[in-house]
PDB file of C-alpha atoms in Angstrom:
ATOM      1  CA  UNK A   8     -13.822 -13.700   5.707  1.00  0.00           C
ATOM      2  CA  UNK A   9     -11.061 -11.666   4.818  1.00  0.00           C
ATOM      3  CA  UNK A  10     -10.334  -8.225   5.870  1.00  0.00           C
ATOM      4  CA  UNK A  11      -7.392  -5.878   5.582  1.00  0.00           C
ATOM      5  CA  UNK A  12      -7.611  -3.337   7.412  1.00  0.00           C
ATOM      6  CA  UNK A  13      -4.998   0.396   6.748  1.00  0.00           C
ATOM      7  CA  UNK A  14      -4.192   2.660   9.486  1.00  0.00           C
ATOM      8  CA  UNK A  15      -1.817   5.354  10.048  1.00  0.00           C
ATOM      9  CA  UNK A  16      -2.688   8.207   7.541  1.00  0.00           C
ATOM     10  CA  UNK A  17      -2.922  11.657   8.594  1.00  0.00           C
ATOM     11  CA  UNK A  18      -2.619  15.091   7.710  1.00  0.00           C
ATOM     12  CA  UNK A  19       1.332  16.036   7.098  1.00  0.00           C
ATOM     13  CA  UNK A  20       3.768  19.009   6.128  1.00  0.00           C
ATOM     14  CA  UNK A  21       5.532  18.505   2.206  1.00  0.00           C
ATOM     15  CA  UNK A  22       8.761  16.707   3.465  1.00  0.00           C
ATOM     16  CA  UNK A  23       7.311  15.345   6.183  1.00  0.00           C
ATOM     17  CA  UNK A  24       7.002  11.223   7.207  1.00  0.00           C
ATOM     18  CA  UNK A  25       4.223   8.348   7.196  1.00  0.00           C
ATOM     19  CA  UNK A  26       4.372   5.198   7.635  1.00  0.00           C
ATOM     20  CA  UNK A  27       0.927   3.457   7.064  1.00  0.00           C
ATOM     21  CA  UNK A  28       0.390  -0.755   8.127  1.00  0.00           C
ATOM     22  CA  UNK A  29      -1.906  -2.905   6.730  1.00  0.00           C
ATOM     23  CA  UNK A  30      -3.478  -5.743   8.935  1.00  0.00           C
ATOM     24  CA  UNK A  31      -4.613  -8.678   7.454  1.00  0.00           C
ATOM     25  CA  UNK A  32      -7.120 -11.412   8.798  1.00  0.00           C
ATOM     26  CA  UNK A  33      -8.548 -14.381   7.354  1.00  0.00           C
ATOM     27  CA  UNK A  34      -6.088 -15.295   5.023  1.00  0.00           C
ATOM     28  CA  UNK A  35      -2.943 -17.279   5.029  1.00  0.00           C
ATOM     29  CA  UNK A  36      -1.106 -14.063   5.239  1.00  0.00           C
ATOM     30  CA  UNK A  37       2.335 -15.789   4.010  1.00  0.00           C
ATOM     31  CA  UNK A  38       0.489 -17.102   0.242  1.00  0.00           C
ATOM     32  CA  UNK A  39      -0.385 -13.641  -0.734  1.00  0.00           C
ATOM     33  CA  UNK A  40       1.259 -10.774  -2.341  1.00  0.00           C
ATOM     34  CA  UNK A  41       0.619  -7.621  -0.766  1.00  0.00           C
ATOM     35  CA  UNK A  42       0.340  -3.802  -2.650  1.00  0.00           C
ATOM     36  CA  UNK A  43      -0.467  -0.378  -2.018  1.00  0.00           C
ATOM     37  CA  UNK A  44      -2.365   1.250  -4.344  1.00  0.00           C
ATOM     38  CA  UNK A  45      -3.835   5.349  -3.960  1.00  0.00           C
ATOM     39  CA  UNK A  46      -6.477   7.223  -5.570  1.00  0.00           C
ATOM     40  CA  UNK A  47      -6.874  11.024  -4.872  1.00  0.00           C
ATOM     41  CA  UNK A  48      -9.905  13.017  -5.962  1.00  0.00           C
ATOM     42  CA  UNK A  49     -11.426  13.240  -9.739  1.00  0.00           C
ATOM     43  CA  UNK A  50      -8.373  10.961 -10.523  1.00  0.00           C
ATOM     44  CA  UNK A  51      -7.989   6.971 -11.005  1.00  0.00           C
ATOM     45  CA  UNK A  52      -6.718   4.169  -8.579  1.00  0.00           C
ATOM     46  CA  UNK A  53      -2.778   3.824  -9.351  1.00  0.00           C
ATOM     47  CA  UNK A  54      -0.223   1.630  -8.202  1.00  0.00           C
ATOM     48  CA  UNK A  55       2.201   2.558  -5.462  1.00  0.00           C
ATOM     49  CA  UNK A  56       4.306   0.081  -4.538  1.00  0.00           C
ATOM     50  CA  UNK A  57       3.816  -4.014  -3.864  1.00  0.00           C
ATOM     51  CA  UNK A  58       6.242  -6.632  -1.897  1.00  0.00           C
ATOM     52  CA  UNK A  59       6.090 -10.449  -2.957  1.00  0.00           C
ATOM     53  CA  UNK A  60       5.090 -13.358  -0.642  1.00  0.00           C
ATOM     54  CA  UNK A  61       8.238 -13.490   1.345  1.00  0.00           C
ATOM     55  CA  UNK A  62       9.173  -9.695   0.921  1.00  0.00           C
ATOM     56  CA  UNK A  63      12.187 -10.324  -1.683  1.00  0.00           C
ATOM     57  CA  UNK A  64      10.835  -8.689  -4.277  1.00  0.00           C
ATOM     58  CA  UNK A  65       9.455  -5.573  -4.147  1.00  0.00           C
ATOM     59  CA  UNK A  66       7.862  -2.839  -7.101  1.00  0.00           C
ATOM     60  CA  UNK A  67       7.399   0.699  -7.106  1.00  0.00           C
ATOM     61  CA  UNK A  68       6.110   3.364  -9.134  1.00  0.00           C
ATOM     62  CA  UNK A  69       8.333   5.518 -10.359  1.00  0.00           C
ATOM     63  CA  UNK A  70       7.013   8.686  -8.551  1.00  0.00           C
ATOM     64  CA  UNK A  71       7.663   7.027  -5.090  1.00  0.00           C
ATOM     65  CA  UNK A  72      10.696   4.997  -5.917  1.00  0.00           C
ATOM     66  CA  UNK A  73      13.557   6.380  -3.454  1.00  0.00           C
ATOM     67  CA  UNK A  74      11.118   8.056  -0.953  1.00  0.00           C
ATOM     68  CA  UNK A  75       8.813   5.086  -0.325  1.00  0.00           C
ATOM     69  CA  UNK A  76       9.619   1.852   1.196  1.00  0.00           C
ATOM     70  CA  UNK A  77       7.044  -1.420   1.328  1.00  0.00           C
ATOM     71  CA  UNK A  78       7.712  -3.916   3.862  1.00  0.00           C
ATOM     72  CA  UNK A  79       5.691  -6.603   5.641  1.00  0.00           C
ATOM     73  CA  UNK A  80       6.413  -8.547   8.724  1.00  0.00           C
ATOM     74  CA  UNK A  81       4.949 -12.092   8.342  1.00  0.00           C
ATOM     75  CA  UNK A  82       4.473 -13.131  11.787  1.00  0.00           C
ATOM     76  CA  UNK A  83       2.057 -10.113  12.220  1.00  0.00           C
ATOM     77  CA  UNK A  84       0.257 -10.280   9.265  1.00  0.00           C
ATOM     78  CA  UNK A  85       1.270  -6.775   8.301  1.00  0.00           C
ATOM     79  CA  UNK A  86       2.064  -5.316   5.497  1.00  0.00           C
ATOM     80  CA  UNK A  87       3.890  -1.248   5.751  1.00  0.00           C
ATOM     81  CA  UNK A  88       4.340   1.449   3.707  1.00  0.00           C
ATOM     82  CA  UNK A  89       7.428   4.060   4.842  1.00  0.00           C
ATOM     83  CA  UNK A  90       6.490   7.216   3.201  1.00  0.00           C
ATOM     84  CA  UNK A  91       8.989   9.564   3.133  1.00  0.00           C
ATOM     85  CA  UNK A  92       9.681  13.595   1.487  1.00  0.00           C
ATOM     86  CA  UNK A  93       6.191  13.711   1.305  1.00  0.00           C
ATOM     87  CA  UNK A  94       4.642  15.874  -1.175  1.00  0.00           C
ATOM     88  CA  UNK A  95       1.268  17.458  -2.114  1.00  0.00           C
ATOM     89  CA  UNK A  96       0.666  15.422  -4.746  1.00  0.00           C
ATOM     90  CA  UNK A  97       0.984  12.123  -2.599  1.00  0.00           C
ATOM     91  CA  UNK A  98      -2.421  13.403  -1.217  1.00  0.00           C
ATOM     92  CA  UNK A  99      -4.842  10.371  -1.953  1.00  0.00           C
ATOM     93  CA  UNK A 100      -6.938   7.275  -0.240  1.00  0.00           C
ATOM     94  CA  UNK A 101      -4.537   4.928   0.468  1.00  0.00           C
ATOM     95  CA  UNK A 102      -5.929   1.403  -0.093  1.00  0.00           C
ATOM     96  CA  UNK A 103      -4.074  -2.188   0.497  1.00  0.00           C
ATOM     97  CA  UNK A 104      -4.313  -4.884  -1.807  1.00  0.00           C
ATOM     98  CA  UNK A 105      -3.918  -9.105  -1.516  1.00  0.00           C
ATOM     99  CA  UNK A 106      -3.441 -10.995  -3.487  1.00  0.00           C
ATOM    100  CA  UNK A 107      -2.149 -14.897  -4.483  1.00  0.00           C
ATOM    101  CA  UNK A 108      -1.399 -15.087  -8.003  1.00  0.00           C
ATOM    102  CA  UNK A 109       0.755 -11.919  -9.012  1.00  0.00           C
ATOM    103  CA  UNK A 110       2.365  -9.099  -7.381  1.00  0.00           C
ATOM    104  CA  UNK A 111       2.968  -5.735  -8.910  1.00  0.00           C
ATOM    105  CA  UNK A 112       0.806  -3.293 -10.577  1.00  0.00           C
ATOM    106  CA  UNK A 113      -1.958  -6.285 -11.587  1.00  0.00           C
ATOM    107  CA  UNK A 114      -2.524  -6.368  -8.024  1.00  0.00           C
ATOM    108  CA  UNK A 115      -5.068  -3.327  -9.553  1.00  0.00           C
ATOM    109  CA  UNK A 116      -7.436  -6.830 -10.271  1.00  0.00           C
ATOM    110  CA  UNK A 117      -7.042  -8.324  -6.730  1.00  0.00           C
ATOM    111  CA  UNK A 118     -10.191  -9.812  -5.210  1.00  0.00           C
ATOM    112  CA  UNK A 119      -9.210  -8.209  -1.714  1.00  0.00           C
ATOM    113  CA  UNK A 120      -8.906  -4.768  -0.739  1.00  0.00           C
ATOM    114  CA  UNK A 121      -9.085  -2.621   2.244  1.00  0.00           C
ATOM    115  CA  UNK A 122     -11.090   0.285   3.111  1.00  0.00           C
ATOM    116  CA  UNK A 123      -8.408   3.075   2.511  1.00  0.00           C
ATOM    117  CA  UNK A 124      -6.569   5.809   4.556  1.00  0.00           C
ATOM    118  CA  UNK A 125      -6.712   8.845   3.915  1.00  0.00           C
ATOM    119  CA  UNK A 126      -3.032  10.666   3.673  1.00  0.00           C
ATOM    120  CA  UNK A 127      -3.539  14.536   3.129  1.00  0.00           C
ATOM    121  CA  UNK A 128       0.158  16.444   2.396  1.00  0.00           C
ATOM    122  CA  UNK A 129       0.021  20.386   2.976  1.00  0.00           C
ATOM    123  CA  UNK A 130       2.397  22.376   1.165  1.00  0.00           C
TER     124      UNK A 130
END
């Protein structure tokens, strides 16, 4: 079956640096768009940032955009998230997302998720 898997969260310093990776399995890693979506306590699951099938295209949410960076390498099944200037309010479960029909912030519908990291940001 399929299984993504997130590691790499942690608890940080405001400015500080992440960079989470998301390892897929039992999928053709290559057909699916990949995202990264967070949801931090009492709040909603939102949208962070999502790469296309080959990695050409890429989306962000416009409170990351310039201090995050989504990547994935193919040949490892592995989809990253650079995190950069962290701040407090990036505190939140970070979960992965797959998915082969649309890439972006739909991805919020996709069948195949991951069981979260947890990225905590200290001010």
């Amino acid at each position: 079956q399929v299984q993504l898997v997130e590691s790499g969260g942690g608890l940080v310093q405001a400015g500080d640096s992440l960079r989470l990776s998301c390892a897929a399995n039992g999928l053709t890693f290559s057909s699916y768009a990949m995202g990264w979506f967070r949801q931090a306590p009492g709040k909603e699951r939102e949208f962070v940032a999502a790469i296309s099938w080959t990695g050409g295209i890429k989306y962000y949410a416009d409170s990351v955009k310039g201090r995050f960076t989504v990547s994935r390498d193919n040949a490892k099944n592995t989809v990253y998230l650079q995190m950069n200037s962290l701040k407090p309010e990036d505190t939140a479960l970070y979960y992965c997302a797959a998915d082969s029909r649309q890439v972006g912030a739909a991805m919020k519908n996709s069948n195949y998720w991951g069981q979260g990291t947890q990225v905590t940001v200290s001010s």
